[in-house]
Amino acid sequence: MIRIRQIGLLLSLLIGLSTAAAEQLSIAVASNFTAPMREIALEFEKTTGHQLRISYGSSGKFFAQISHGAPFQVFLSADQAKPAALCDAGLAVPASQFSYAIGALALWSPESNTVDEQGVILRTGNFNKLAIANPLLAPYGRAAVEVLKHLKLDEVTRDKWVTGENIAQTYQYVSTGNAEIGFVAVSQVIENGNLKSGSAWILPSDLYSPIKQDAVLLTSAKDNQVAKAFIAYLKGSEAQEIIRAYGYNVAETN
């Protein structure tokens, strides 16, 4: 009888472990980080056996959804302000916030000879539409406006701006020809250090404020071991190697 009980207990533990292993982690990810996140997710799942359910989109929309109870467990924002605001509201764990990537900005065209390495086309005005992300919502949009102001080209180009809701939509405007050129995330056009297509000017970092992108553990998952394992993996060397391959920098404090 004791042996049967022991076997039953063992089976219960195994079932519990199996259930834990099958647990899905729900993550909200800024759209600019789509490409590296897909690689990171594959490696994390392969390494740990855990499953990730990832939503990509506007950080502003995710912030609103999380504020209204959306069931995410980890948030990878395109900025620092939104994770900090969630911490202030008691919706995220303050000690968990960290910069997982520092973004970079590029002026890009899908055509091979349109943008040179100094972005001369911006000064000549030889284009009809310039795509930028909404500077009121998107850090990459704010950075684009900073660049134009620094170059004293914000007013002369303003009538040609086509504004995307986020950096993913901005990239789409350019890639589909709705704008000849656009300010996009370097991660959208660079892979393993090489330009995937078209032509681009990688903007000097002194033309805009650092685009620090922070991740945070949401309060609902403060005791979730899978969530903690993912954040630890995101800080690790394997994930950082992938992040750098897409043109991001990684904060030394990680």
PDB file of C-alpha atoms in Angstrom:
ATOM      1  CA  MET A   1       0.000   0.000   0.000  1.00  0.00           C
ATOM      2  CA  ILE A   2       2.850   2.372   0.888  1.00  0.00           C
ATOM      3  CA  ARG A   3       4.551   1.563  -2.407  1.00  0.00           C
ATOM      4  CA  ILE A   4       1.356   2.298  -4.331  1.00  0.00           C
ATOM      5  CA  ARG A   5       1.028   5.635  -2.560  1.00  0.00           C
ATOM      6  CA  GLN A   6       4.661   6.452  -3.368  1.00  0.00           C
ATOM      7  CA  ILE A   7       4.087   5.640  -7.030  1.00  0.00           C
ATOM      8  CA  GLY A   8       0.943   7.790  -7.014  1.00  0.00           C
ATOM      9  CA  LEU A   9       2.852  10.679  -5.467  1.00  0.00           C
ATOM     10  CA  LEU A  10       5.624  10.330  -8.038  1.00  0.00           C
ATOM     11  CA  LEU A  11       3.096  10.342 -10.873  1.00  0.00           C
ATOM     12  CA  SER A  12       1.492  13.488  -9.466  1.00  0.00           C
ATOM     13  CA  LEU A  13       4.866  15.229  -9.323  1.00  0.00           C
ATOM     14  CA  LEU A  14       5.673  14.216 -12.892  1.00  0.00           C
ATOM     15  CA  ILE A  15       2.311  15.486 -14.110  1.00  0.00           C
ATOM     16  CA  GLY A  16       2.943  18.760 -12.300  1.00  0.00           C
ATOM     17  CA  LEU A  17       6.379  19.116 -13.863  1.00  0.00           C
ATOM     18  CA  SER A  18       4.971  18.331 -17.291  1.00  0.00           C
ATOM     19  CA  THR A  19       2.337  21.013 -16.864  1.00  0.00           C
ATOM     20  CA  ALA A  20       4.974  23.532 -15.783  1.00  0.00           C
ATOM     21  CA  ALA A  21       7.157  22.633 -18.765  1.00  0.00           C
ATOM     22  CA  ALA A  22       4.224  23.220 -21.115  1.00  0.00           C
ATOM     23  CA  GLU A  23       3.458  26.642 -19.623  1.00  0.00           C
ATOM     24  CA  GLN A  24       3.366  29.477 -22.129  1.00  0.00           C
ATOM     25  CA  LEU A  25       4.873  32.861 -21.408  1.00  0.00           C
ATOM     26  CA  SER A  26       3.065  35.853 -22.899  1.00  0.00           C
ATOM     27  CA  ILE A  27       5.378  38.662 -24.007  1.00  0.00           C
ATOM     28  CA  ALA A  28       4.628  42.073 -25.539  1.00  0.00           C
ATOM     29  CA  VAL A  29       7.463  43.229 -27.811  1.00  0.00           C
ATOM     30  CA  ALA A  30       8.069  46.574 -29.549  1.00  0.00           C
ATOM     31  CA  SER A  31       7.774  46.136 -33.303  1.00  0.00           C
ATOM     32  CA  ASN A  32      11.319  47.343 -34.051  1.00  0.00           C
ATOM     33  CA  PHE A  33      12.640  44.322 -32.157  1.00  0.00           C
ATOM     34  CA  THR A  34      10.694  41.744 -34.193  1.00  0.00           C
ATOM     35  CA  ALA A  35      13.574  40.184 -36.126  1.00  0.00           C
ATOM     36  CA  PRO A  36      16.016  39.646 -33.236  1.00  0.00           C
ATOM     37  CA  MET A  37      13.196  38.552 -30.932  1.00  0.00           C
ATOM     38  CA  ARG A  38      12.188  35.789 -33.322  1.00  0.00           C
ATOM     39  CA  GLU A  39      15.712  34.398 -33.189  1.00  0.00           C
ATOM     40  CA  ILE A  40      15.967  34.830 -29.428  1.00  0.00           C
ATOM     41  CA  ALA A  41      12.627  33.069 -28.948  1.00  0.00           C
ATOM     42  CA  LEU A  42      13.717  30.093 -31.031  1.00  0.00           C
ATOM     43  CA  GLU A  43      16.948  29.721 -29.082  1.00  0.00           C
ATOM     44  CA  PHE A  44      15.226  30.192 -25.713  1.00  0.00           C
ATOM     45  CA  GLU A  45      12.598  27.568 -26.506  1.00  0.00           C
ATOM     46  CA  LYS A  46      15.233  25.165 -27.793  1.00  0.00           C
ATOM     47  CA  THR A  47      17.462  25.694 -24.760  1.00  0.00           C
ATOM     48  CA  THR A  48      14.827  25.625 -22.021  1.00  0.00           C
ATOM     49  CA  GLY A  49      11.849  23.745 -23.445  1.00  0.00           C
ATOM     50  CA  HIS A  50       9.540  26.611 -22.445  1.00  0.00           C
ATOM     51  CA  GLN A  51       7.099  28.095 -24.932  1.00  0.00           C
ATOM     52  CA  LEU A  52       6.721  31.788 -25.749  1.00  0.00           C
ATOM     53  CA  ARG A  53       3.595  33.499 -27.036  1.00  0.00           C
ATOM     54  CA  ILE A  54       4.766  36.806 -28.497  1.00  0.00           C
ATOM     55  CA  SER A  55       2.792  39.835 -29.630  1.00  0.00           C
ATOM     56  CA  TYR A  56       4.540  42.534 -31.694  1.00  0.00           C
ATOM     57  CA  GLY A  57       3.316  46.095 -32.006  1.00  0.00           C
ATOM     58  CA  SER A  58       3.363  49.660 -30.764  1.00  0.00           C
ATOM     59  CA  SER A  59       4.814  50.173 -27.298  1.00  0.00           C
ATOM     60  CA  GLY A  60       2.171  52.830 -26.680  1.00  0.00           C
ATOM     61  CA  LYS A  61      -0.652  50.417 -27.447  1.00  0.00           C
ATOM     62  CA  PHE A  62       0.905  47.719 -25.271  1.00  0.00           C
ATOM     63  CA  PHE A  63       1.242  50.215 -22.437  1.00  0.00           C
ATOM     64  CA  ALA A  64      -2.466  51.035 -22.697  1.00  0.00           C
ATOM     65  CA  GLN A  65      -3.436  47.363 -22.871  1.00  0.00           C
ATOM     66  CA  ILE A  66      -1.290  46.423 -19.864  1.00  0.00           C
ATOM     67  CA  SER A  67      -2.724  49.376 -17.940  1.00  0.00           C
ATOM     68  CA  HIS A  68      -6.183  47.929 -18.593  1.00  0.00           C
ATOM     69  CA  GLY A  69      -5.289  44.408 -17.509  1.00  0.00           C
ATOM     70  CA  ALA A  70      -3.995  42.693 -20.664  1.00  0.00           C
ATOM     71  CA  PRO A  71      -2.528  39.299 -19.617  1.00  0.00           C
ATOM     72  CA  PHE A  72       1.095  39.878 -20.621  1.00  0.00           C
ATOM     73  CA  GLN A  73       3.863  38.762 -18.287  1.00  0.00           C
ATOM     74  CA  VAL A  74       6.920  40.484 -19.772  1.00  0.00           C
ATOM     75  CA  PHE A  75       7.064  43.769 -21.697  1.00  0.00           C
ATOM     76  CA  LEU A  76       9.898  44.734 -24.063  1.00  0.00           C
ATOM     77  CA  SER A  77       9.317  48.399 -24.824  1.00  0.00           C
ATOM     78  CA  ALA A  78      10.908  50.673 -27.426  1.00  0.00           C
ATOM     79  CA  ASP A  79      11.702  53.186 -24.688  1.00  0.00           C
ATOM     80  CA  GLN A  80      12.375  53.539 -20.969  1.00  0.00           C
ATOM     81  CA  ALA A  81       9.440  55.742 -20.036  1.00  0.00           C
ATOM     82  CA  LYS A  82       6.636  53.214 -20.444  1.00  0.00           C
ATOM     83  CA  PRO A  83       8.211  50.446 -18.326  1.00  0.00           C
ATOM     84  CA  ALA A  84       9.020  53.070 -15.677  1.00  0.00           C
ATOM     85  CA  ALA A  85       5.419  54.311 -15.708  1.00  0.00           C
ATOM     86  CA  LEU A  86       4.158  50.747 -15.265  1.00  0.00           C
ATOM     87  CA  CYS A  87       6.486  50.371 -12.275  1.00  0.00           C
ATOM     88  CA  ASP A  88       5.177  53.624 -10.786  1.00  0.00           C
ATOM     89  CA  ALA A  89       1.622  52.336 -11.238  1.00  0.00           C
ATOM     90  CA  GLY A  90       2.406  49.090  -9.436  1.00  0.00           C
ATOM     91  CA  LEU A  91       1.894  47.064 -12.624  1.00  0.00           C
ATOM     92  CA  ALA A  92       5.551  46.056 -13.043  1.00  0.00           C
ATOM     93  CA  VAL A  93       8.433  45.060 -10.771  1.00  0.00           C
ATOM     94  CA  PRO A  94      10.810  48.059 -10.463  1.00  0.00           C
ATOM     95  CA  ALA A  95      13.908  45.965  -9.746  1.00  0.00           C
ATOM     96  CA  SER A  96      13.380  44.018 -12.968  1.00  0.00           C
ATOM     97  CA  GLN A  97      13.618  46.982 -15.362  1.00  0.00           C
ATOM     98  CA  PHE A  98      16.741  47.032 -17.529  1.00  0.00           C
ATOM     99  CA  SER A  99      17.904  48.175 -20.974  1.00  0.00           C
ATOM    100  CA  TYR A 100      17.969  45.131 -23.228  1.00  0.00           C
ATOM    101  CA  ALA A 101      19.007  47.064 -26.351  1.00  0.00           C
ATOM    102  CA  ILE A 102      20.036  50.507 -27.560  1.00  0.00           C
ATOM    103  CA  GLY A 103      18.458  51.195 -30.920  1.00  0.00           C
ATOM    104  CA  ALA A 104      20.017  52.787 -33.988  1.00  0.00           C
ATOM    105  CA  LEU A 105      18.397  54.824 -36.736  1.00  0.00           C
ATOM    106  CA  ALA A 106      18.856  54.618 -40.517  1.00  0.00           C
ATOM    107  CA  LEU A 107      17.627  56.579 -43.511  1.00  0.00           C
ATOM    108  CA  TRP A 108      16.654  53.849 -45.964  1.00  0.00           C
ATOM    109  CA  SER A 109      15.337  53.268 -49.460  1.00  0.00           C
ATOM    110  CA  PRO A 110      14.545  49.905 -51.096  1.00  0.00           C
ATOM    111  CA  GLU A 111      16.294  51.230 -54.221  1.00  0.00           C
ATOM    112  CA  SER A 112      20.016  50.566 -54.378  1.00  0.00           C
ATOM    113  CA  ASN A 113      21.282  54.015 -55.444  1.00  0.00           C
ATOM    114  CA  THR A 114      18.869  56.383 -53.711  1.00  0.00           C
ATOM    115  CA  VAL A 115      20.518  56.981 -50.308  1.00  0.00           C
ATOM    116  CA  ASP A 116      24.256  57.504 -49.963  1.00  0.00           C
ATOM    117  CA  GLU A 117      26.346  57.247 -46.801  1.00  0.00           C
ATOM    118  CA  GLN A 118      25.912  60.947 -46.005  1.00  0.00           C
ATOM    119  CA  GLY A 119      22.170  61.181 -46.692  1.00  0.00           C
ATOM    120  CA  VAL A 120      22.608  63.841 -49.368  1.00  0.00           C
ATOM    121  CA  ILE A 121      19.077  63.210 -50.657  1.00  0.00           C
ATOM    122  CA  LEU A 122      17.677  64.881 -47.539  1.00  0.00           C
ATOM    123  CA  ARG A 123      19.456  68.122 -48.426  1.00  0.00           C
ATOM    124  CA  THR A 124      18.648  68.062 -52.134  1.00  0.00           C
ATOM    125  CA  GLY A 125      14.974  67.353 -51.478  1.00  0.00           C
ATOM    126  CA  ASN A 126      14.885  64.992 -54.451  1.00  0.00           C
ATOM    127  CA  PHE A 127      12.002  62.913 -53.070  1.00  0.00           C
ATOM    128  CA  ASN A 128       8.233  63.223 -52.738  1.00  0.00           C
ATOM    129  CA  LYS A 129       7.596  61.442 -49.426  1.00  0.00           C
ATOM    130  CA  LEU A 130       9.674  60.865 -46.288  1.00  0.00           C
ATOM    131  CA  ALA A 131       8.349  58.264 -43.836  1.00  0.00           C
ATOM    132  CA  ILE A 132       8.868  58.709 -40.103  1.00  0.00           C
ATOM    133  CA  ALA A 133       7.277  57.040 -37.108  1.00  0.00           C
ATOM    134  CA  ASN A 134       4.864  59.176 -35.102  1.00  0.00           C
ATOM    135  CA  PRO A 135       7.174  61.272 -32.879  1.00  0.00           C
ATOM    136  CA  LEU A 136       4.436  61.612 -30.253  1.00  0.00           C
ATOM    137  CA  LEU A 137       4.258  57.828 -29.796  1.00  0.00           C
ATOM    138  CA  ALA A 138       7.431  56.216 -31.121  1.00  0.00           C
ATOM    139  CA  PRO A 139      11.015  56.747 -29.879  1.00  0.00           C
ATOM    140  CA  TYR A 140      12.344  56.183 -33.395  1.00  0.00           C
ATOM    141  CA  GLY A 141      10.040  58.930 -34.624  1.00  0.00           C
ATOM    142  CA  ARG A 142      11.335  61.320 -31.978  1.00  0.00           C
ATOM    143  CA  ALA A 143      14.881  60.415 -32.974  1.00  0.00           C
ATOM    144  CA  ALA A 144      14.068  61.098 -36.639  1.00  0.00           C
ATOM    145  CA  VAL A 145      12.753  64.566 -35.794  1.00  0.00           C
ATOM    146  CA  GLU A 146      15.878  65.236 -33.712  1.00  0.00           C
ATOM    147  CA  VAL A 147      18.027  64.355 -36.732  1.00  0.00           C
ATOM    148  CA  LEU A 148      16.061  66.651 -39.027  1.00  0.00           C
ATOM    149  CA  LYS A 149      16.241  69.508 -36.516  1.00  0.00           C
ATOM    150  CA  HIS A 150      19.973  68.959 -36.047  1.00  0.00           C
ATOM    151  CA  LEU A 151      20.413  69.184 -39.834  1.00  0.00           C
ATOM    152  CA  LYS A 152      18.031  72.178 -39.975  1.00  0.00           C
ATOM    153  CA  LEU A 153      15.802  70.250 -42.371  1.00  0.00           C
ATOM    154  CA  ASP A 154      12.705  69.722 -40.230  1.00  0.00           C
ATOM    155  CA  GLU A 155      10.702  72.659 -41.591  1.00  0.00           C
ATOM    156  CA  VAL A 156      11.696  72.296 -45.231  1.00  0.00           C
ATOM    157  CA  THR A 157      10.810  68.591 -45.291  1.00  0.00           C
ATOM    158  CA  ARG A 158       7.706  68.638 -43.058  1.00  0.00           C
ATOM    159  CA  ASP A 159       5.206  68.809 -45.942  1.00  0.00           C
ATOM    160  CA  LYS A 160       6.681  65.567 -47.287  1.00  0.00           C
ATOM    161  CA  TRP A 161       6.370  63.544 -44.081  1.00  0.00           C
ATOM    162  CA  VAL A 162       4.299  60.383 -44.069  1.00  0.00           C
ATOM    163  CA  THR A 163       3.761  59.323 -40.469  1.00  0.00           C
ATOM    164  CA  GLY A 164       3.544  55.693 -39.428  1.00  0.00           C
ATOM    165  CA  GLU A 165       1.858  54.601 -36.213  1.00  0.00           C
ATOM    166  CA  ASN A 166       5.040  52.752 -35.257  1.00  0.00           C
ATOM    167  CA  ILE A 167       8.354  51.844 -36.803  1.00  0.00           C
ATOM    168  CA  ALA A 168       6.937  48.698 -38.415  1.00  0.00           C
ATOM    169  CA  GLN A 169       4.327  50.697 -40.330  1.00  0.00           C
ATOM    170  CA  THR A 170       6.976  53.281 -41.215  1.00  0.00           C
ATOM    171  CA  TYR A 171       9.156  50.566 -42.725  1.00  0.00           C
ATOM    172  CA  GLN A 172       6.131  49.264 -44.631  1.00  0.00           C
ATOM    173  CA  TYR A 173       5.481  52.687 -46.157  1.00  0.00           C
ATOM    174  CA  VAL A 174       9.000  52.727 -47.593  1.00  0.00           C
ATOM    175  CA  SER A 175       9.209  49.074 -48.620  1.00  0.00           C
ATOM    176  CA  THR A 176       5.921  49.312 -50.550  1.00  0.00           C
ATOM    177  CA  GLY A 177       6.874  52.545 -52.321  1.00  0.00           C
ATOM    178  CA  ASN A 178       4.415  54.829 -50.551  1.00  0.00           C
ATOM    179  CA  ALA A 179       7.470  56.859 -49.550  1.00  0.00           C
ATOM    180  CA  GLU A 180      10.761  56.893 -51.434  1.00  0.00           C
ATOM    181  CA  ILE A 181      12.819  57.157 -48.252  1.00  0.00           C
ATOM    182  CA  GLY A 182      12.222  56.826 -44.540  1.00  0.00           C
ATOM    183  CA  PHE A 183      13.780  56.792 -41.109  1.00  0.00           C
ATOM    184  CA  VAL A 184      13.674  53.179 -39.918  1.00  0.00           C
ATOM    185  CA  ALA A 185      15.326  51.077 -37.249  1.00  0.00           C
ATOM    186  CA  VAL A 186      18.705  49.714 -38.290  1.00  0.00           C
ATOM    187  CA  SER A 187      17.476  46.299 -37.141  1.00  0.00           C
ATOM    188  CA  GLN A 188      14.885  46.340 -39.933  1.00  0.00           C
ATOM    189  CA  VAL A 189      17.453  46.673 -42.713  1.00  0.00           C
ATOM    190  CA  ILE A 190      20.635  45.124 -41.289  1.00  0.00           C
ATOM    191  CA  GLU A 191      21.337  41.461 -40.627  1.00  0.00           C
ATOM    192  CA  ASN A 192      24.692  40.109 -39.449  1.00  0.00           C
ATOM    193  CA  GLY A 193      26.225  43.507 -40.118  1.00  0.00           C
ATOM    194  CA  ASN A 194      25.120  43.697 -43.757  1.00  0.00           C
ATOM    195  CA  LEU A 195      22.434  45.734 -45.489  1.00  0.00           C
ATOM    196  CA  LYS A 196      19.719  43.310 -46.580  1.00  0.00           C
ATOM    197  CA  SER A 197      18.504  45.375 -49.541  1.00  0.00           C
ATOM    198  CA  GLY A 198      18.360  48.858 -51.011  1.00  0.00           C
ATOM    199  CA  SER A 199      20.544  51.704 -49.802  1.00  0.00           C
ATOM    200  CA  ALA A 200      20.937  53.334 -46.403  1.00  0.00           C
ATOM    201  CA  TRP A 201      22.647  55.968 -44.305  1.00  0.00           C
ATOM    202  CA  ILE A 202      23.283  54.738 -40.780  1.00  0.00           C
ATOM    203  CA  LEU A 203      22.781  57.919 -38.782  1.00  0.00           C
ATOM    204  CA  PRO A 204      25.659  59.010 -36.519  1.00  0.00           C
ATOM    205  CA  SER A 205      24.585  58.492 -32.919  1.00  0.00           C
ATOM    206  CA  ASP A 206      25.436  62.100 -32.002  1.00  0.00           C
ATOM    207  CA  LEU A 207      22.541  63.344 -34.145  1.00  0.00           C
ATOM    208  CA  TYR A 208      19.884  61.980 -31.781  1.00  0.00           C
ATOM    209  CA  SER A 209      19.370  60.946 -28.176  1.00  0.00           C
ATOM    210  CA  PRO A 210      20.143  57.313 -27.296  1.00  0.00           C
ATOM    211  CA  ILE A 211      17.176  55.039 -27.969  1.00  0.00           C
ATOM    212  CA  LYS A 212      17.356  52.921 -24.827  1.00  0.00           C
ATOM    213  CA  GLN A 213      14.833  50.096 -24.921  1.00  0.00           C
ATOM    214  CA  ASP A 214      13.828  48.651 -21.572  1.00  0.00           C
ATOM    215  CA  ALA A 215      12.268  45.361 -20.556  1.00  0.00           C
ATOM    216  CA  VAL A 216      10.278  44.784 -17.392  1.00  0.00           C
ATOM    217  CA  LEU A 217       8.636  41.912 -15.527  1.00  0.00           C
ATOM    218  CA  LEU A 218       4.966  42.619 -14.944  1.00  0.00           C
ATOM    219  CA  THR A 219       3.603  42.324 -11.421  1.00  0.00           C
ATOM    220  CA  SER A 220       1.233  39.517 -12.387  1.00  0.00           C
ATOM    221  CA  ALA A 221       4.300  37.384 -13.170  1.00  0.00           C
ATOM    222  CA  LYS A 222       6.530  38.414 -10.261  1.00  0.00           C
ATOM    223  CA  ASP A 223       6.721  34.801  -9.061  1.00  0.00           C
ATOM    224  CA  ASN A 224       6.677  33.212 -12.526  1.00  0.00           C
ATOM    225  CA  GLN A 225       9.876  31.178 -12.932  1.00  0.00           C
ATOM    226  CA  VAL A 226       9.556  30.975 -16.728  1.00  0.00           C
ATOM    227  CA  ALA A 227       9.341  34.769 -16.941  1.00  0.00           C
ATOM    228  CA  LYS A 228      12.407  35.117 -14.732  1.00  0.00           C
ATOM    229  CA  ALA A 229      14.245  32.539 -16.844  1.00  0.00           C
ATOM    230  CA  PHE A 230      13.452  34.475 -20.012  1.00  0.00           C
ATOM    231  CA  ILE A 231      14.706  37.770 -18.574  1.00  0.00           C
ATOM    232  CA  ALA A 232      17.907  36.047 -17.447  1.00  0.00           C
ATOM    233  CA  TYR A 233      18.321  34.607 -20.953  1.00  0.00           C
ATOM    234  CA  LEU A 234      17.735  38.029 -22.534  1.00  0.00           C
ATOM    235  CA  LYS A 235      20.616  39.398 -20.431  1.00  0.00           C
ATOM    236  CA  GLY A 236      22.918  36.528 -21.386  1.00  0.00           C
ATOM    237  CA  SER A 237      25.662  36.340 -23.986  1.00  0.00           C
ATOM    238  CA  GLU A 238      23.696  34.253 -26.518  1.00  0.00           C
ATOM    239  CA  ALA A 239      20.839  36.752 -26.706  1.00  0.00           C
ATOM    240  CA  GLN A 240      23.220  39.713 -26.709  1.00  0.00           C
ATOM    241  CA  GLU A 241      25.090  38.274 -29.679  1.00  0.00           C
ATOM    242  CA  ILE A 242      21.820  38.081 -31.620  1.00  0.00           C
ATOM    243  CA  ILE A 243      20.880  41.622 -30.572  1.00  0.00           C
ATOM    244  CA  ARG A 244      24.196  43.042 -31.796  1.00  0.00           C
ATOM    245  CA  ALA A 245      23.867  41.200 -35.110  1.00  0.00           C
ATOM    246  CA  TYR A 246      20.840  43.365 -35.871  1.00  0.00           C
ATOM    247  CA  GLY A 247      22.659  46.649 -35.361  1.00  0.00           C
ATOM    248  CA  TYR A 248      21.723  47.337 -31.739  1.00  0.00           C
ATOM    249  CA  ASN A 249      24.129  48.128 -28.954  1.00  0.00           C
ATOM    250  CA  VAL A 250      23.832  46.435 -25.584  1.00  0.00           C
ATOM    251  CA  ALA A 251      24.052  48.430 -22.377  1.00  0.00           C
ATOM    252  CA  GLU A 252      27.127  47.654 -20.268  1.00  0.00           C
ATOM    253  CA  THR A 253      24.979  47.558 -17.149  1.00  0.00           C
ATOM    254  CA  ASN A 254      23.297  44.362 -18.365  1.00  0.00           C
TER     255      ASN A 254
END
